[in-house]
Short mmCIF file of C-alpha atoms and ligand atoms in Angstrom, two decimals:
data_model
loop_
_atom_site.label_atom_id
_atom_site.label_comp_id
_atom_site.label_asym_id
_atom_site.label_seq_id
_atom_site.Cartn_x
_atom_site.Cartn_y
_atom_site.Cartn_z
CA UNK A 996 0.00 0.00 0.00
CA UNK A 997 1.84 3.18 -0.93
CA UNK A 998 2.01 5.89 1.86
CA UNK A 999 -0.79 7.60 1.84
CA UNK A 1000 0.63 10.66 2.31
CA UNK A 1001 2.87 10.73 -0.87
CA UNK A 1002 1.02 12.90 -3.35
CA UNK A 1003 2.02 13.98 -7.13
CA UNK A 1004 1.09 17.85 -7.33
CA UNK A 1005 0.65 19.90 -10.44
CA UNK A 1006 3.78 19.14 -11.98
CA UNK A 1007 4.10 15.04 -11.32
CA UNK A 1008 6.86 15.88 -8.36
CA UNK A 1009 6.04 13.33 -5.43
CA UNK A 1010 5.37 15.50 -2.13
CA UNK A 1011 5.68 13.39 0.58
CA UNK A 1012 4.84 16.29 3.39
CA UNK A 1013 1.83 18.12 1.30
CA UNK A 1014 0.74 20.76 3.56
CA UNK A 1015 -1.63 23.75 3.29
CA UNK A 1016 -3.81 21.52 0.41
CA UNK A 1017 -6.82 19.91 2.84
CA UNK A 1018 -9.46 21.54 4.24
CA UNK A 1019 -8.75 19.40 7.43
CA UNK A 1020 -5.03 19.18 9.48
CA UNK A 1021 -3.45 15.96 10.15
CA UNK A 1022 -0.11 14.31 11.57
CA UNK A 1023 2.31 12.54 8.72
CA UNK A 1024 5.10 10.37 10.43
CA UNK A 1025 8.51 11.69 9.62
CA UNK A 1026 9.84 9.87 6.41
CA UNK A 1027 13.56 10.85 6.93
CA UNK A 1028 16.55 10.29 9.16
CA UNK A 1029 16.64 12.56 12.27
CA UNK A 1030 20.58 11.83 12.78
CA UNK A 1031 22.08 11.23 9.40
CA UNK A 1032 25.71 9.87 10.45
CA UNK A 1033 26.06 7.52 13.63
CA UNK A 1034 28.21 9.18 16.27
CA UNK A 1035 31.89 8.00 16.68
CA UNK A 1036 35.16 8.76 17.85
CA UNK A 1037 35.90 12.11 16.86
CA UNK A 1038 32.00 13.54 15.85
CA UNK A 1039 31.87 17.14 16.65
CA UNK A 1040 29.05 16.57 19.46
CA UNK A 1041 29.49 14.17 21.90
CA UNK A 1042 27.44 10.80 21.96
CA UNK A 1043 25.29 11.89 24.85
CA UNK A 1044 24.38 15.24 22.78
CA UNK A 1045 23.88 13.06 19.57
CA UNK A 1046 21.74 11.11 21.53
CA UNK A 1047 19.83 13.92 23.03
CA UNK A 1048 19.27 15.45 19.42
CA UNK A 1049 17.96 11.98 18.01
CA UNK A 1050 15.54 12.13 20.86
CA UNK A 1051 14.45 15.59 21.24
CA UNK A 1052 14.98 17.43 18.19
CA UNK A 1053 17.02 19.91 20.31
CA UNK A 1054 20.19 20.00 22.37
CA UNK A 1055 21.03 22.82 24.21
CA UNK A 1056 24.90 23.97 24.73
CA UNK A 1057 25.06 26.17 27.30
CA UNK A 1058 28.04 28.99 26.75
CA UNK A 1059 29.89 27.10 23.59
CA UNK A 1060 31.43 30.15 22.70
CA UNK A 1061 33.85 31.99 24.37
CA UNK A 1062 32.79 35.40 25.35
CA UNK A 1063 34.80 37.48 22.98
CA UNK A 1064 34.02 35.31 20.11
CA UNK A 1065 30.31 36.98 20.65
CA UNK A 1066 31.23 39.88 21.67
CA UNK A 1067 32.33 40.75 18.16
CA UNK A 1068 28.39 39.84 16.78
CA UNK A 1069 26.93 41.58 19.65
CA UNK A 1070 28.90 45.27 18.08
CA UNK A 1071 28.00 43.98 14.99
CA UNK A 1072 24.10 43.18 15.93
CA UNK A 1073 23.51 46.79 17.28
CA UNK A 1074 25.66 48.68 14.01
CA UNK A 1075 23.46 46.41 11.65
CA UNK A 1076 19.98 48.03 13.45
CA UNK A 1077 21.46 51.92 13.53
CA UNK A 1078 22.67 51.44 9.69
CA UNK A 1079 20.33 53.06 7.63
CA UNK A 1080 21.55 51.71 4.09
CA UNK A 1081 20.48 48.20 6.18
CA UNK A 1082 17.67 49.20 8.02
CA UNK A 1083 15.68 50.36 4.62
CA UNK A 1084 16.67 47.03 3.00
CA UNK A 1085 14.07 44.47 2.29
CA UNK A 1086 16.09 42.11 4.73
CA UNK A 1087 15.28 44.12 7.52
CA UNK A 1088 12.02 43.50 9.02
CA UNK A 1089 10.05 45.59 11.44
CA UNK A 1090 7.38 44.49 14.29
CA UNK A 1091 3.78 44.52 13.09
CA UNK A 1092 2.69 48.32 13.24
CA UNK A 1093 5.69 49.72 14.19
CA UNK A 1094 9.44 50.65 13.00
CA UNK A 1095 10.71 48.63 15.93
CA UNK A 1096 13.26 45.99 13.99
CA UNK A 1097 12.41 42.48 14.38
CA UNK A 1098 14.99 40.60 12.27
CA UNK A 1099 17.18 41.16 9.68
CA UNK A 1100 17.81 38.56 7.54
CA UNK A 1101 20.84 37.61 5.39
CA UNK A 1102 23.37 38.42 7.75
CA UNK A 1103 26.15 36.34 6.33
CA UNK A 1104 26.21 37.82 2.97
CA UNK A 1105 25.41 41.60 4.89
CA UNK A 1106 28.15 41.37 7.10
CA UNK A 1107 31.68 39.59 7.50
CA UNK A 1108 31.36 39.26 10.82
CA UNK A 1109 28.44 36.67 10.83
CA UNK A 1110 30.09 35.42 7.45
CA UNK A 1111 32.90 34.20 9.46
CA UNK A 1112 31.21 32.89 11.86
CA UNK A 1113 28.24 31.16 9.86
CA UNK A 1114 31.23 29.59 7.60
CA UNK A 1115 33.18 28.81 10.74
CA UNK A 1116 33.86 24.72 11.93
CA UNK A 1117 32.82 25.03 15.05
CA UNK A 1118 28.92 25.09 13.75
CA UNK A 1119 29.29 23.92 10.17
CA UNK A 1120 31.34 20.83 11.49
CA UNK A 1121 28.01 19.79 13.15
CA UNK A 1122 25.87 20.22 10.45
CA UNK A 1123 28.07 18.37 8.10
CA UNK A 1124 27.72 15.67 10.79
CA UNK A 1125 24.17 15.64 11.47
CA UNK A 1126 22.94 15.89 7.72
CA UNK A 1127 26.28 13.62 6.84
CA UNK A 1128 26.76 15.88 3.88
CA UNK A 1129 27.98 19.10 2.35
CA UNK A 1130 26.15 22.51 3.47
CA UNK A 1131 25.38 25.93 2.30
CA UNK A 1132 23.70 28.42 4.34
CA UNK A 1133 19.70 27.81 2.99
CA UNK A 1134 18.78 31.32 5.40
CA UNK A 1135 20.39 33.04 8.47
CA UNK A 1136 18.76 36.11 10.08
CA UNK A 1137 18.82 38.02 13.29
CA UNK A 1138 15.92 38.11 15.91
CA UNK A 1139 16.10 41.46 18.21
CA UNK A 1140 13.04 40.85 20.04
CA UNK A 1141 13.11 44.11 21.86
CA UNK A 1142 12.75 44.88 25.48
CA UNK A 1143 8.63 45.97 25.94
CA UNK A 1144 8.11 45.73 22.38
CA UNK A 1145 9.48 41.97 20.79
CA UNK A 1146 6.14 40.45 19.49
CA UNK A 1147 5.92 36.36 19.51
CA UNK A 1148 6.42 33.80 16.95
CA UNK A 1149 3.90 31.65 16.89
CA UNK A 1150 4.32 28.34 16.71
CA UNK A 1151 5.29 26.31 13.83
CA UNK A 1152 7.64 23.78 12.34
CA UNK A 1153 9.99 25.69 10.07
CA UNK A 1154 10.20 22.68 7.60
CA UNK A 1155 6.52 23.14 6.89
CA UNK A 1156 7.11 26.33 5.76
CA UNK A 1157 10.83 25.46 3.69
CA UNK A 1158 8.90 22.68 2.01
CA UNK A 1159 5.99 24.58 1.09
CA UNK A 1160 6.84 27.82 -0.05
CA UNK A 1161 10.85 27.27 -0.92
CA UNK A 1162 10.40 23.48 -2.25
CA UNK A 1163 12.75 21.94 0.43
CA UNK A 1164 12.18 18.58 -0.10
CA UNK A 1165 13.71 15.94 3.02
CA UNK A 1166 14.19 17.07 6.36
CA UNK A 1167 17.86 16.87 6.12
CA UNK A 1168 18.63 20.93 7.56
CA UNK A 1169 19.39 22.00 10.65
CA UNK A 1170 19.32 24.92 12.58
CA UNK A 1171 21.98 26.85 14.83
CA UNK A 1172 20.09 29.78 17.27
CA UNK A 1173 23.14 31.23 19.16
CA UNK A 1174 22.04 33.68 22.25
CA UNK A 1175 23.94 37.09 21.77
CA UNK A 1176 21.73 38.52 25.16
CA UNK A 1177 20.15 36.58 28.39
CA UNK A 1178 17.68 34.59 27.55
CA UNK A 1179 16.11 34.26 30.28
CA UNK A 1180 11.91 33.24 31.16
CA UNK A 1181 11.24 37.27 31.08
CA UNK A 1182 11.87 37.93 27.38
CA UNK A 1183 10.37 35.82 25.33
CA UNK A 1184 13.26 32.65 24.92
CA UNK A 1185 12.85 29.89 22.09
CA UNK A 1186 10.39 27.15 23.33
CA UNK A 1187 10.67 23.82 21.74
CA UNK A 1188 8.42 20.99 22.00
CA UNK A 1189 10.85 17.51 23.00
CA UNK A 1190 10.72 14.87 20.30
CA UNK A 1191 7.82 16.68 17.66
CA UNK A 1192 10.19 16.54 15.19
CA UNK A 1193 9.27 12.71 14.61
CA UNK A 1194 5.60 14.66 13.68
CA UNK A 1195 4.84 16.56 10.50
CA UNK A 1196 1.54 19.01 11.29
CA UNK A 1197 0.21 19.95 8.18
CA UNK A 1198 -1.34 23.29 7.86
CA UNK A 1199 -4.69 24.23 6.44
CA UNK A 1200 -5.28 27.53 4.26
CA UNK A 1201 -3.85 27.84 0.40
CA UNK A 1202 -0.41 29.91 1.16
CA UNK A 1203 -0.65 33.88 -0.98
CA UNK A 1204 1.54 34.58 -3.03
CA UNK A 1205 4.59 36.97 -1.62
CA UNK A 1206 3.04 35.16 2.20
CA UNK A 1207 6.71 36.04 3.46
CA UNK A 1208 5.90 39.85 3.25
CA UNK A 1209 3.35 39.15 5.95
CA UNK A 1210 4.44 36.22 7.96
CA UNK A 1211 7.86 37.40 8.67
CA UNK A 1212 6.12 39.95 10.84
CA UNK A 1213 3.00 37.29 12.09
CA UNK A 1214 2.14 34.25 10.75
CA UNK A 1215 -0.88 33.61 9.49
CA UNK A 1216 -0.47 30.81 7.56
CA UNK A 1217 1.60 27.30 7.73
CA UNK A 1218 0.30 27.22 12.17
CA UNK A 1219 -1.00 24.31 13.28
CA UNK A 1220 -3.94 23.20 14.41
CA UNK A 1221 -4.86 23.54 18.98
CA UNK A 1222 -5.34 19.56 19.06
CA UNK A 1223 -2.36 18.97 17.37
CA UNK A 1224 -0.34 21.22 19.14
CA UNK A 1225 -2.03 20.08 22.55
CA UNK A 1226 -0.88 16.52 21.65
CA UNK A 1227 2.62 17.18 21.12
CA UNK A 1228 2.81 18.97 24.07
CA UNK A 1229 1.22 16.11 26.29
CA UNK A 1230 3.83 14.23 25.01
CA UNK A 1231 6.82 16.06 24.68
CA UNK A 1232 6.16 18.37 27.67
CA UNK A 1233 7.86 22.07 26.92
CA UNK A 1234 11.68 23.50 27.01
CA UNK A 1235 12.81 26.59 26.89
CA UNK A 1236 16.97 26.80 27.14
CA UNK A 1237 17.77 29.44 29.33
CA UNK A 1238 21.79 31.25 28.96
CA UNK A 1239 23.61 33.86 28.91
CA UNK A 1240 24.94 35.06 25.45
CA UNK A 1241 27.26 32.47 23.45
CA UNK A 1242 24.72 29.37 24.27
CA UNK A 1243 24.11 27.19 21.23
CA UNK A 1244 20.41 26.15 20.42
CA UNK A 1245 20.88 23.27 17.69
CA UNK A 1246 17.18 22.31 16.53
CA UNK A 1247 16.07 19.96 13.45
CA UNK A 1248 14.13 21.40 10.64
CA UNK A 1249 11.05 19.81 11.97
CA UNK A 1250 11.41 20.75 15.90
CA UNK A 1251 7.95 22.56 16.51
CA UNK A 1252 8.93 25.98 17.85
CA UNK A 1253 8.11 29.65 18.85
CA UNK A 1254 8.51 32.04 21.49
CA UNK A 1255 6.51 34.17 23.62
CA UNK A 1256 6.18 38.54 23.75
CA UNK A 1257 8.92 40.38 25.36
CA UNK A 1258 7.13 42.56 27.70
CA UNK A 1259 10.99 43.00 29.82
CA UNK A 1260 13.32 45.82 29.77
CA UNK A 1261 15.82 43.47 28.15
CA UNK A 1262 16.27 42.03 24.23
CA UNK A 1263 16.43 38.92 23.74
CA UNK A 1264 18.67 38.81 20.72
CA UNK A 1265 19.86 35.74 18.67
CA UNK A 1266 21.65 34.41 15.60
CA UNK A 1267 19.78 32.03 13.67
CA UNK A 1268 22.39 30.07 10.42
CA UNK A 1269 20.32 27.32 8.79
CA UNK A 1270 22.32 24.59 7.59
CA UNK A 1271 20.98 22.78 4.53
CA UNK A 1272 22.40 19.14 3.33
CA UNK A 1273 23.49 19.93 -0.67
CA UNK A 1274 21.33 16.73 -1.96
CA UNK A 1275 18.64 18.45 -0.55
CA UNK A 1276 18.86 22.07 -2.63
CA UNK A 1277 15.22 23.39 -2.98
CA UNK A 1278 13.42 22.89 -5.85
CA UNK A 1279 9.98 24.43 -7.12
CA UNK A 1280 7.60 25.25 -4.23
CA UNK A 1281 5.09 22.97 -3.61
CA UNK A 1282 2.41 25.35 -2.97
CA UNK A 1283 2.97 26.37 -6.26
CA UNK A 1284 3.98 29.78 -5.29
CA UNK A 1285 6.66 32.10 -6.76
CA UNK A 1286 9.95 31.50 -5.44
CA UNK A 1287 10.73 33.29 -2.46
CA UNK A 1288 13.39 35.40 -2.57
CA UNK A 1289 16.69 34.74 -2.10
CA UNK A 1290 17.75 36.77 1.24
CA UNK A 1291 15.32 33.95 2.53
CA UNK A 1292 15.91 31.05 0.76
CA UNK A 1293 19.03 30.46 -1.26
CA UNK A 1294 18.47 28.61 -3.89
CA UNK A 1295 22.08 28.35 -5.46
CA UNK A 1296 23.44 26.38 -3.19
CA UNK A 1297 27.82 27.77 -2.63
CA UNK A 1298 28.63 25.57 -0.31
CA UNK A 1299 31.74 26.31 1.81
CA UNK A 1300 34.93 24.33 2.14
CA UNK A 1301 35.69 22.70 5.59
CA UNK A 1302 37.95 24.23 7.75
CA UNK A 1303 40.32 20.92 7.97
O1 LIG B 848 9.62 31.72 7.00
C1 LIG B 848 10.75 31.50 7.39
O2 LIG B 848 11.63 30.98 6.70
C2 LIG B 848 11.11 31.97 8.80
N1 LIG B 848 9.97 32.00 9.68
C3 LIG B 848 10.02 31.52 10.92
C4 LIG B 848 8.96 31.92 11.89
N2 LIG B 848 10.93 30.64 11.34
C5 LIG B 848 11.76 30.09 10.24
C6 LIG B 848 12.23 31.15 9.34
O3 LIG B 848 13.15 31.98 9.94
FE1 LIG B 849 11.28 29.26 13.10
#
């Protein structure tokens, strides 16, 4: 009996996650490898972190970089939001109703500082790992989340929304959040939902075209449904990895995620570099949608040499 879930959309492609096509939400089992490499001797995590990972969907490494290794993003992270050649870019994205800037997108083609350290071993020598392949950089952005004024980000899986509207097509990326403030249980830290990355929630609603010029801001579309979400969590239970700046959040592509207001006095501010496997370059959307564009999703894959 072929899996029910595997569809052929407009243009014969098989879509083995079809999301955002029903009128009703369901759960699809994951179809792909969660750790693609097994951990030996000599793997850039150790085996009890691999083993979290495969289990989870997350591990959390509290202060894996050294303080002056951030300190050179953190300068960086407040010149990017007082430039005004970057700030009037279409990378930069502001809260809903406001100026305030939420993220800014692209930051290691925007600045060398987050180009070195996107590019750098320490992270892409995990991803090469866990996806047991060559990367490239498929996004990387900046989240300010501003004391009083951060909004949230609902949840979601980001996969659902790289597979739909960018045409990833396996769960085989991976991304690296690194803390460049406190994140503490005041302002609004990533919460992840333990071991719902073995579930793919699809979505309801027909995605718009240009979607991103909206959901970057809130997202409307590609959020699952309350029973679903209720389910993962009475399963999974909730985490949210508390640091101080240099802490390492490594989450699959599938990990459901999100992250409250910030109604503090203090940002929460972190570094998001998504690492996609090179067999698994995006190809046509399969909502059917325009591309997005490329400070979101590259689609010409460069991937970068290893460091050894
Ligand atoms: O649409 C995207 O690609 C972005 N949106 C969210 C909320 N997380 C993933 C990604 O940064
Ligand atoms: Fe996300």
């Amino acid at each position: 009996m072929p899996n029910a879930h595997v569809q052929t959309n407009s243009d014969q492609r098989i879509d083995r996650y079809p999301s955002r096509v029903a009128t009703v939400s369901e759960v699809i089992e994951r179809q792909d490898p969660v750790l693609y490499r097994h951990w030996s001797k000599g793997a850039p995590l150790s085996r009890s972190d691999c083993e979290y990972y495969q289990s989870n969907g997350f591990v959390f490494l509290e202060e894996f970089f050294e303080s002056d290794e951030v300190a050179a993003s953190q300068v960086e992270t407040e010149r990017l939001a007082q430039d005004i050649t970057i700030v009037g870019r279409d990378e930069t994205i502001t809260e809903p109703g406001s100026r305030t800037v939420r993220s800014i997108f692209d930051i290691h083609d925007l600045s060398p500082v987050f180009s070195t350290f996107a590019k750098g071993a320490r992270m892409a020598d995990i991803a090469r790992f866990l996806l047991d392949d060559d990367v490239y950089l498929h996004q990387s952005r900046l989240n300010y989340k501003p004391g009083f004024r951060g909004k949230e980000f609902y949840w979601h899986s980001d996969f659902e929304t790289w597979h739909v509207e960018d045409g990833m097509p396996r769960m085989r990326a991976v991304s690296m959040s690194i803390t460049l403030s406190e994140n503490n249980e005041f302002n609004g830290p990533l919460i992840l939902i333990p071991a719902s990355h073995y579930s793919y929630l699809t979505c309801v609603g027909r995605t718009p075209e240009d979607h991103y010029k909206q959901s970057l801001k809130k997202q409307d579309y590609g959020i699952p449904d309350d029973d679903s979400l209720a389910n993962l969590v009475s399963r999974g239970g909730l985490v949210a990895p508390k640091g101080g700046p240099g802490s390492l959040i490594i989450f699959d592509c599938n990990t459901m995620h999100g992250s409250n207001g910030n109604i503090s006095p203090f940002p929460r501010r972190n570094a998001f570099f998504v690492y996609n496997a090179l067999s698994n370059r995006l190809a046509p959307p399969y909502a059917g949608t325009k591309p997005r564009p490329d400070f979101i999703a590259h689609r010409d894959p460069s991937p970068f040499p290893s460091n050894d």
